[in-house]
mmCIF file of C-alpha atoms and ligand atoms in Angstrom:
data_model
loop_
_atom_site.group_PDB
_atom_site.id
_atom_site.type_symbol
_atom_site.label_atom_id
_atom_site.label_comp_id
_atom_site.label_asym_id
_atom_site.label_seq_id
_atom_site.Cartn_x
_atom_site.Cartn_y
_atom_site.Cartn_z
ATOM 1 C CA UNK P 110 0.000 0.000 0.000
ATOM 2 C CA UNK P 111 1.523 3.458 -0.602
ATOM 3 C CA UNK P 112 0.497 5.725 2.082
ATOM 4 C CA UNK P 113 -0.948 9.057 0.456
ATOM 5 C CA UNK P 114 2.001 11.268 2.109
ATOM 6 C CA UNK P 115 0.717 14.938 1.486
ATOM 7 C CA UNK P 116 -1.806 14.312 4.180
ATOM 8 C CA UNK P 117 0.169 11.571 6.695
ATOM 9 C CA UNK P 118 2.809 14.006 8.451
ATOM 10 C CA UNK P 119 2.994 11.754 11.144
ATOM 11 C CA UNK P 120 6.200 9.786 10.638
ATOM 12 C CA UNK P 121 7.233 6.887 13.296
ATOM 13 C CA UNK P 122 10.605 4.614 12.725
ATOM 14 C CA UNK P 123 9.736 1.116 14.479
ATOM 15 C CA UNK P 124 12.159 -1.496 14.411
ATOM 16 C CA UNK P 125 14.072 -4.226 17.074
ATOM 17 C CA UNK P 126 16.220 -2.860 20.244
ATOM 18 C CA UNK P 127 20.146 -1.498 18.481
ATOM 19 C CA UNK P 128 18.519 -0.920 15.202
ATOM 20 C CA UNK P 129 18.891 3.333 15.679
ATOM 21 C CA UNK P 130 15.650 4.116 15.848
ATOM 22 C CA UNK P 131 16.182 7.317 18.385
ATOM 23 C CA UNK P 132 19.464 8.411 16.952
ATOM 24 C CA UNK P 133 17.885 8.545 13.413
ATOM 25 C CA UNK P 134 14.789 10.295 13.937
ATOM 26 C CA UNK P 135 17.035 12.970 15.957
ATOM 27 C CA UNK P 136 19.340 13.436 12.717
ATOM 28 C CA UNK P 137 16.392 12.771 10.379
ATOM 29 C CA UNK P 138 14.055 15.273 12.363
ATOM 30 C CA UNK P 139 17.034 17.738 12.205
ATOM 31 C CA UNK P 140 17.416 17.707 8.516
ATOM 32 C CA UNK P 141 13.904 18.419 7.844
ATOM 33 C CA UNK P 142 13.586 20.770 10.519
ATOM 34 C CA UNK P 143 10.186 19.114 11.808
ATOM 35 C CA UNK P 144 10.092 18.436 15.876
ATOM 36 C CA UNK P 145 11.185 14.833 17.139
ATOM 37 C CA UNK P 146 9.300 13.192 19.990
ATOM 38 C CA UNK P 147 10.604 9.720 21.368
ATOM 39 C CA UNK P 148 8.203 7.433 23.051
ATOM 40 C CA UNK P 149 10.694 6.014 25.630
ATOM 41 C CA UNK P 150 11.835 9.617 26.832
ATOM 42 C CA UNK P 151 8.099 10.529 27.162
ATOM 43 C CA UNK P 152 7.533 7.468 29.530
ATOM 44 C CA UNK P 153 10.638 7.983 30.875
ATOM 45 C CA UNK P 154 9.295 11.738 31.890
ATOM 46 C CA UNK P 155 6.295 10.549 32.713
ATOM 47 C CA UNK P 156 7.077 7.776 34.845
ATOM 48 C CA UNK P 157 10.164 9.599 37.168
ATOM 49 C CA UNK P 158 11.918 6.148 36.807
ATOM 50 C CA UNK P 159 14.289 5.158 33.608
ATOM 51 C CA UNK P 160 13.118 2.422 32.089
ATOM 52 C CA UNK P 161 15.114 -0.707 33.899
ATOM 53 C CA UNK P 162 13.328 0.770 36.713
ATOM 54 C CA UNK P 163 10.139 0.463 36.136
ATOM 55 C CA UNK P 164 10.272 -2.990 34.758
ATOM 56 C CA UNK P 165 11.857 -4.251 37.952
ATOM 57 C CA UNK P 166 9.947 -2.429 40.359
ATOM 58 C CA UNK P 167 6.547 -2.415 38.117
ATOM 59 C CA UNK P 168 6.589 -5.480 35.594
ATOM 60 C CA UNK P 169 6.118 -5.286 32.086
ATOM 61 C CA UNK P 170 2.427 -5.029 31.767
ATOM 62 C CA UNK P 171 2.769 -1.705 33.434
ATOM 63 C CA UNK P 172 5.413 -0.614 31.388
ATOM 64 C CA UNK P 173 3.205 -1.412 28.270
ATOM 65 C CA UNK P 174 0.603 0.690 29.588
ATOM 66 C CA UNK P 175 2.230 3.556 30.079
ATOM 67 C CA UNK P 176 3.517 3.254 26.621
ATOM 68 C CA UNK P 177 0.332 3.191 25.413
ATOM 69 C CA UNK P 178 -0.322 6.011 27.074
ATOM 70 C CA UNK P 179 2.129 8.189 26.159
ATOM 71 C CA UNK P 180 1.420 7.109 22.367
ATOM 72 C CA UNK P 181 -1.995 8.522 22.918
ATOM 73 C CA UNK P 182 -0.361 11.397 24.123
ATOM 74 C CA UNK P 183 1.369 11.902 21.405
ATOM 75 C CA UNK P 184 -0.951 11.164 18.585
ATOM 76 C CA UNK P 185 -3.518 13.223 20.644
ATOM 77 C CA UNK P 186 -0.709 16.186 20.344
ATOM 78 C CA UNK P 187 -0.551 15.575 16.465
ATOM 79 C CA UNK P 188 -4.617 15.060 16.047
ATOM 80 C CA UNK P 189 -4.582 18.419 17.309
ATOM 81 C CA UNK P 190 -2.054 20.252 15.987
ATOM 82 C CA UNK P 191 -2.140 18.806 12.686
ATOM 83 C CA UNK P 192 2.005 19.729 12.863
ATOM 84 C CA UNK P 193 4.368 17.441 11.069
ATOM 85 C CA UNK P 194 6.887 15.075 13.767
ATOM 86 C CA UNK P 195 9.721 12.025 13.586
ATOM 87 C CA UNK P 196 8.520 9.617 16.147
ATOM 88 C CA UNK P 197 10.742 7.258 17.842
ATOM 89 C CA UNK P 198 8.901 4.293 19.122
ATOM 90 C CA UNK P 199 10.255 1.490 21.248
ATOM 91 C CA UNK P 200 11.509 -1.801 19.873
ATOM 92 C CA UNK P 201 7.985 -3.510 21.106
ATOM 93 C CA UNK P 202 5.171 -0.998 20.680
ATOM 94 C CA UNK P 203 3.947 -2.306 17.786
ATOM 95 C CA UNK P 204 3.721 -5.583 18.580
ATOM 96 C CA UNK P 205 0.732 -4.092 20.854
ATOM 97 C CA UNK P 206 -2.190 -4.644 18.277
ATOM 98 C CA UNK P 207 -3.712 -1.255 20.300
ATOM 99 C CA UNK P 208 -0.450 1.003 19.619
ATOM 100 C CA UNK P 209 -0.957 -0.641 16.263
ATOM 101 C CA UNK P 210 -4.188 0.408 15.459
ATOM 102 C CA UNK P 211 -3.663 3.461 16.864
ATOM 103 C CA UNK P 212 -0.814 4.608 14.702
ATOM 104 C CA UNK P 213 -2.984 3.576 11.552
ATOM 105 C CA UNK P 214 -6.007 5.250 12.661
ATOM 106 C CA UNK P 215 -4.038 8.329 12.948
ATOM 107 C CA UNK P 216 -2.831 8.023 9.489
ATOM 108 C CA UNK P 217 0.789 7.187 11.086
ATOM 109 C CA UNK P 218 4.078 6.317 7.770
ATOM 110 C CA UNK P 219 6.007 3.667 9.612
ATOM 111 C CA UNK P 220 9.186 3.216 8.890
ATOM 112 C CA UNK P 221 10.893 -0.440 9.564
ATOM 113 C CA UNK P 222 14.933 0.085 10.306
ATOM 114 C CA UNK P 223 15.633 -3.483 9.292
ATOM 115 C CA UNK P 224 18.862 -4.885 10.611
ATOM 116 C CA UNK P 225 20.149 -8.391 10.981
ATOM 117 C CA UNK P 226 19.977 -9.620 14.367
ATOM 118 C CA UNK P 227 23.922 -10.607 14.853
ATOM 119 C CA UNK P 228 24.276 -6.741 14.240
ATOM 120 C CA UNK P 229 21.865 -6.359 16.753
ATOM 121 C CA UNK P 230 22.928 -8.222 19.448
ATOM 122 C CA UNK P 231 26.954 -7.157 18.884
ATOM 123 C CA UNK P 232 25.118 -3.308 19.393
ATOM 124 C CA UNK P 233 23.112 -4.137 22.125
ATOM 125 C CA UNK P 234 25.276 -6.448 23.962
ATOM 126 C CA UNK P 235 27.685 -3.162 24.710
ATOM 127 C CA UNK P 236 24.834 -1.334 26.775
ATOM 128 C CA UNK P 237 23.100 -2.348 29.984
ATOM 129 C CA UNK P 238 19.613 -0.430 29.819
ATOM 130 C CA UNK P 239 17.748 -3.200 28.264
ATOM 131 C CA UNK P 240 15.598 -5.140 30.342
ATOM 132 C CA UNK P 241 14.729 -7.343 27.540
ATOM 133 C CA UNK P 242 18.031 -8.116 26.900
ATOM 134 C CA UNK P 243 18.402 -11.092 28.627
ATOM 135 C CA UNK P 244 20.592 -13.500 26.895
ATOM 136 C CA UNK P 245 21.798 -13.913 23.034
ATOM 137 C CA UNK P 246 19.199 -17.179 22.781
ATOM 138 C CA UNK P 247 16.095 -15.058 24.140
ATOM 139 C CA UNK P 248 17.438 -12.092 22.117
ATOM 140 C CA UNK P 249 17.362 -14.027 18.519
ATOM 141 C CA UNK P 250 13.844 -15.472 19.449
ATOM 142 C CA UNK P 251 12.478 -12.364 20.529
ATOM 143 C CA UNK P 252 13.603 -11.020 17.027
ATOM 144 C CA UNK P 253 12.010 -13.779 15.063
ATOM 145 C CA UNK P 254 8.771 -13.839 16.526
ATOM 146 C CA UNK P 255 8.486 -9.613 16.087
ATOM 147 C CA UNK P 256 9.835 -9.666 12.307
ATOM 148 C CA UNK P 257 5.828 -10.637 10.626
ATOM 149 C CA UNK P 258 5.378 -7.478 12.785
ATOM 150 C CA UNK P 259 8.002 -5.094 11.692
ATOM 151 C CA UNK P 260 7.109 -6.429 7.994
ATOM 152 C CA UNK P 261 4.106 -4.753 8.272
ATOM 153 C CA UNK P 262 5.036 -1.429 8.099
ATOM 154 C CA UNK P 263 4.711 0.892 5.303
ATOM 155 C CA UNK P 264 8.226 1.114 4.553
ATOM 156 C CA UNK P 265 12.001 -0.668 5.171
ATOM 157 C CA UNK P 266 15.248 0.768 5.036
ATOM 158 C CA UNK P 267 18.468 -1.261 6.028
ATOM 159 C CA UNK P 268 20.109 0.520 9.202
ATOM 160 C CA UNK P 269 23.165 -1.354 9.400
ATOM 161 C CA UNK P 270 25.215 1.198 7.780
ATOM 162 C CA UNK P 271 26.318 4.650 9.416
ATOM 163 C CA UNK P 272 23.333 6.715 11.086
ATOM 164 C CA UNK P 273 23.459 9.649 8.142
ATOM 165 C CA UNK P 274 23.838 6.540 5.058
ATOM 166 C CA UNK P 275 20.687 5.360 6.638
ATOM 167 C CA UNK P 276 18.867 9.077 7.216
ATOM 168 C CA UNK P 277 19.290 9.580 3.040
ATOM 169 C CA UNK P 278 18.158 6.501 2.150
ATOM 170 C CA UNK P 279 15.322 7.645 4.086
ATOM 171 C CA UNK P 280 14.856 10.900 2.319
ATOM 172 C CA UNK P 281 15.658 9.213 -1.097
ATOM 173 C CA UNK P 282 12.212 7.287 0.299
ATOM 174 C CA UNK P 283 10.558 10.332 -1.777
ATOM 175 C CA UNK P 284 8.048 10.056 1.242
ATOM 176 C CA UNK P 285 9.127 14.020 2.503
ATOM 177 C CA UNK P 286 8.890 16.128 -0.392
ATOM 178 C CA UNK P 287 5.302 15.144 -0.864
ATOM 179 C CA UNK P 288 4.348 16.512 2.783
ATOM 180 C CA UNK P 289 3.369 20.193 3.427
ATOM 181 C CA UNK P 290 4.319 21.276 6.672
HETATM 182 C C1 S3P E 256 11.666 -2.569 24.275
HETATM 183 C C2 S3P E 256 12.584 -1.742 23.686
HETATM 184 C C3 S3P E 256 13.117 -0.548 24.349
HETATM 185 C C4 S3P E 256 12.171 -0.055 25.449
HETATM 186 C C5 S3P E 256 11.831 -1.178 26.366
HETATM 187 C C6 S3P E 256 11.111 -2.313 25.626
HETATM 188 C C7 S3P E 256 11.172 -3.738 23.515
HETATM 189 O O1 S3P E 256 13.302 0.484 23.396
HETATM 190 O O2 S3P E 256 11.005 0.495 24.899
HETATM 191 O O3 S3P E 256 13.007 -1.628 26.955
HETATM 192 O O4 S3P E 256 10.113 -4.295 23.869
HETATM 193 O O5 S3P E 256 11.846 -4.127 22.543
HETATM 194 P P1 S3P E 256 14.461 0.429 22.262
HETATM 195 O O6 S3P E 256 13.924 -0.386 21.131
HETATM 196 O O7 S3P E 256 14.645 1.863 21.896
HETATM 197 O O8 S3P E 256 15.655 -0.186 22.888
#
């Protein structure tokens, strides 16, 4: 399906834990001079705890629903505003068939930053803030049974290449010229 871009400005890049998604949207969002929101800050802000926090004090489940929350929040802010925005989500929201909808409903381009898992896990094995990185075994799985997911969205671009190689393949995308601010 290709997503009729002059009237989605709403642009989120999805994608499994190391694959760039925040550091991209920052550098993409800064090229095009449109704000960037990410979803894990927000909760992050919302919650007073960083995110190994509140899984180990709250569980998951409430971690999910404060994600859902805050991606209200921000599609609320949009809904409203009508502004254009780069939205970092967080490696599972998707997989929530609610954030899922939501992000549809709203008109949302997603934006898959595809990158194979070894890649992921040598990334991701370097930085301790992942509660869901448990173990290379879990890791792989976890990425297997989210990858129908990811396929979903409207479009893929390979990230396993330096963060600005992978911000012009996402302008060459032809997605942004389309979109009046
Ligand atoms: C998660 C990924 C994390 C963060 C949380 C859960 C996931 O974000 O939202 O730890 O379910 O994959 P990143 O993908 O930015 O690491």
């Amino acid at each position: 399906m290709t997503p009729d871009t002059r009237t989605r400005k709403l642009v989120c890049l999805t994608g499994f834990m190391g694959s760039g998604k925040s550091t991209i949207a920052r550098l993409l969002a800064s090229q095009l001079g449109w704000p960037n929101v990410d979803l894990d800050k927000r909760i992050v802000e919302a919650a007073g705890l960083s995110i190994p926090e509140i899984f180990a004090r709250q569980g998951e489940p409430e971690f999910r629903r404060l994600e859902h929350e805050q991606l209200e929040r921000i599609v609320a802010e949009f809904a409203e505003t009508q502004k254009p925005r780069i939205v970092s989500l967080g490696g599972g929201t998707i997989m929530q068939p609610q954030n899922f909808a939501l992000l549809r409903d709203h008109g949302a381009i997603l934006i898959w930053l595809r990158c194979p898992v070894e890649e992921l896990l040598h990334r991701c094995a370097q930085i301790t803030d992942r509660p869901l990185f448990r173990d290379a075994a879990s890791f792989r799985r976890l990425y297997e049974e989210r990858l129908p997911t990811y396929q979903m969205a409207d479009y893929c671009v390979d990230s396993d290449a330096e963060p600005a190689r992978v911000v012009e393949q996402i302008l060459a995308l032809g997605i942004f010229s389309q979109v009046t601010a």
